[in-house]
């Protein structure tokens, strides 16, 4: 039986550290605010937004929720983004994706001030991730890194396989693993012999979006298996991209769904909001830099803790 990675517990620890720091800032008269914008009535998005508001409450941030109707125009949404960009109480802005079809995610994201872009989706922040200069951590990949760290697994020199190449998870995930000196392979729908590639992975991150497509045949004995999937099985029950029951004996460590990566995504969003606030208030002059070749693991810790 593999060790099950408890994402809820790790996220609770991250949030507790943030709560303590937020409390100290409050004593100096500094409050932290996150604006959460949701357009339309997608039920999953509503759950995610609620999770984010709850997390704000847990760590002591002010959250400002803007629930806009499905018919909101690009002009109206951009006007709100502009207002939030200028609002001094708002340190971070989060626009819940996906947006309704008539709105272009890219146009909206490009109009969020990079220094308030706590999802790290703005091209400026994406570029910084590429060069290992993290103003903001990409939330889900950074959460995955924390979960790997919690297992005590060294990343340097390991075979790391990421399945999925999205801009939100797969691509930035590969970068973070690379910056920790992993030997990284990105797989996708055109990859030949996925099973063979995966079965050589010491660390396997699955972000495909298809229920239980990875079973024990894909897993190397003792591997760290991280499941980013948020899918529904044939009975409509929440499950991941990894067939947990099939893999749990063979993997060394494995994340469950729910209770694995999901809570970490939220915790990392809180961490980014704290960073945004500190930058905004002039408490953090420069973005932390990651220089993996010289500083290796300690660099990651520094980046994560913004020390
Ligand atoms: C848990 C997300 C796909 C597309 C857009 C806790 C969340 C999920 C699960 C959550 C996600 C997934 C979020 C659990 C935010 C993660 O206990 O397992 C929290 O709220 N997430 C999102 O905002 O947009 C998404 C997945």
PDB file of C-alpha atoms in Angstrom, residues 129 132-134 136-150 153-155 172-173 175-181 264 268 271-272 288-307:
ATOM      1  CA  UNK A 129       8.014  31.556 -14.551  1.00  0.00           C
ATOM      2  CA  UNK A 132      12.650  30.999 -12.754  1.00  0.00           C
ATOM      3  CA  UNK A 133      11.781  34.414 -11.377  1.00  0.00           C
ATOM      4  CA  UNK A 134       8.594  33.833  -9.496  1.00  0.00           C
ATOM      5  CA  UNK A 136       3.696  34.605  -8.404  1.00  0.00           C
ATOM      6  CA  UNK A 137       3.713  30.853  -8.341  1.00  0.00           C
ATOM      7  CA  UNK A 138       1.469  29.075 -10.839  1.00  0.00           C
ATOM      8  CA  UNK A 139      -1.041  27.800  -8.238  1.00  0.00           C
ATOM      9  CA  UNK A 140      -1.652  24.203  -9.221  1.00  0.00           C
ATOM     10  CA  UNK A 141       1.925  23.350 -10.277  1.00  0.00           C
ATOM     11  CA  UNK A 142       3.297  25.033  -7.142  1.00  0.00           C
ATOM     12  CA  UNK A 143       0.844  23.022  -5.046  1.00  0.00           C
ATOM     13  CA  UNK A 144       2.092  19.869  -6.730  1.00  0.00           C
ATOM     14  CA  UNK A 145       5.700  20.834  -5.882  1.00  0.00           C
ATOM     15  CA  UNK A 146       4.744  21.257  -2.224  1.00  0.00           C
ATOM     16  CA  UNK A 147       3.108  17.829  -2.211  1.00  0.00           C
ATOM     17  CA  UNK A 148       6.227  16.241  -3.751  1.00  0.00           C
ATOM     18  CA  UNK A 149       8.335  18.041  -1.161  1.00  0.00           C
ATOM     19  CA  UNK A 150       6.109  16.696   1.615  1.00  0.00           C
ATOM     20  CA  UNK A 153      11.525  12.965  -2.482  1.00  0.00           C
ATOM     21  CA  UNK A 154      14.561  14.603  -4.090  1.00  0.00           C
ATOM     22  CA  UNK A 155      13.685  15.915  -7.580  1.00  0.00           C
ATOM     23  CA  UNK A 172       4.368  25.519 -15.947  1.00  0.00           C
ATOM     24  CA  UNK A 173       4.561  22.197 -14.051  1.00  0.00           C
ATOM     25  CA  UNK A 175       9.196  24.323 -15.758  1.00  0.00           C
ATOM     26  CA  UNK A 176       9.012  24.035 -11.977  1.00  0.00           C
ATOM     27  CA  UNK A 177      10.291  20.442 -12.084  1.00  0.00           C
ATOM     28  CA  UNK A 178      13.040  21.492 -14.511  1.00  0.00           C
ATOM     29  CA  UNK A 179      14.102  24.328 -12.209  1.00  0.00           C
ATOM     30  CA  UNK A 180      14.597  21.690  -9.515  1.00  0.00           C
ATOM     31  CA  UNK A 181      16.860  19.802 -11.916  1.00  0.00           C
ATOM     32  CA  UNK A 264      -3.094  22.916  -2.493  1.00  0.00           C
ATOM     33  CA  UNK A 268      -1.002  28.583  -3.214  1.00  0.00           C
ATOM     34  CA  UNK A 271       0.313  32.517  -0.802  1.00  0.00           C
ATOM     35  CA  UNK A 272       0.327  34.567  -4.015  1.00  0.00           C
ATOM     36  CA  UNK A 288      12.399  36.041  -5.377  1.00  0.00           C
ATOM     37  CA  UNK A 289      14.744  34.431  -7.872  1.00  0.00           C
ATOM     38  CA  UNK A 290      15.304  30.773  -8.454  1.00  0.00           C
ATOM     39  CA  UNK A 291      18.785  29.778  -9.546  1.00  0.00           C
ATOM     40  CA  UNK A 292      18.540  26.017  -9.635  1.00  0.00           C
ATOM     41  CA  UNK A 293      22.013  25.276 -10.908  1.00  0.00           C
ATOM     42  CA  UNK A 294      23.720  26.969  -8.020  1.00  0.00           C
ATOM     43  CA  UNK A 295      21.296  26.756  -5.149  1.00  0.00           C
ATOM     44  CA  UNK A 296      19.284  23.633  -5.935  1.00  0.00           C
ATOM     45  CA  UNK A 297      16.761  22.590  -3.305  1.00  0.00           C
ATOM     46  CA  UNK A 298      17.246  25.430  -0.881  1.00  0.00           C
ATOM     47  CA  UNK A 299      16.377  27.821  -3.685  1.00  0.00           C
ATOM     48  CA  UNK A 300      12.978  26.245  -3.990  1.00  0.00           C
ATOM     49  CA  UNK A 301      12.384  26.598  -0.271  1.00  0.00           C
ATOM     50  CA  UNK A 302      13.364  30.236  -0.497  1.00  0.00           C
ATOM     51  CA  UNK A 303      11.029  30.794  -3.404  1.00  0.00           C
ATOM     52  CA  UNK A 304       8.188  29.051  -1.673  1.00  0.00           C
ATOM     53  CA  UNK A 305       8.649  30.920   1.571  1.00  0.00           C
ATOM     54  CA  UNK A 306       9.596  34.248  -0.036  1.00  0.00           C
ATOM     55  CA  UNK A 307      12.424  34.750   2.428  1.00  0.00           C
TER      56      UNK A 307
END
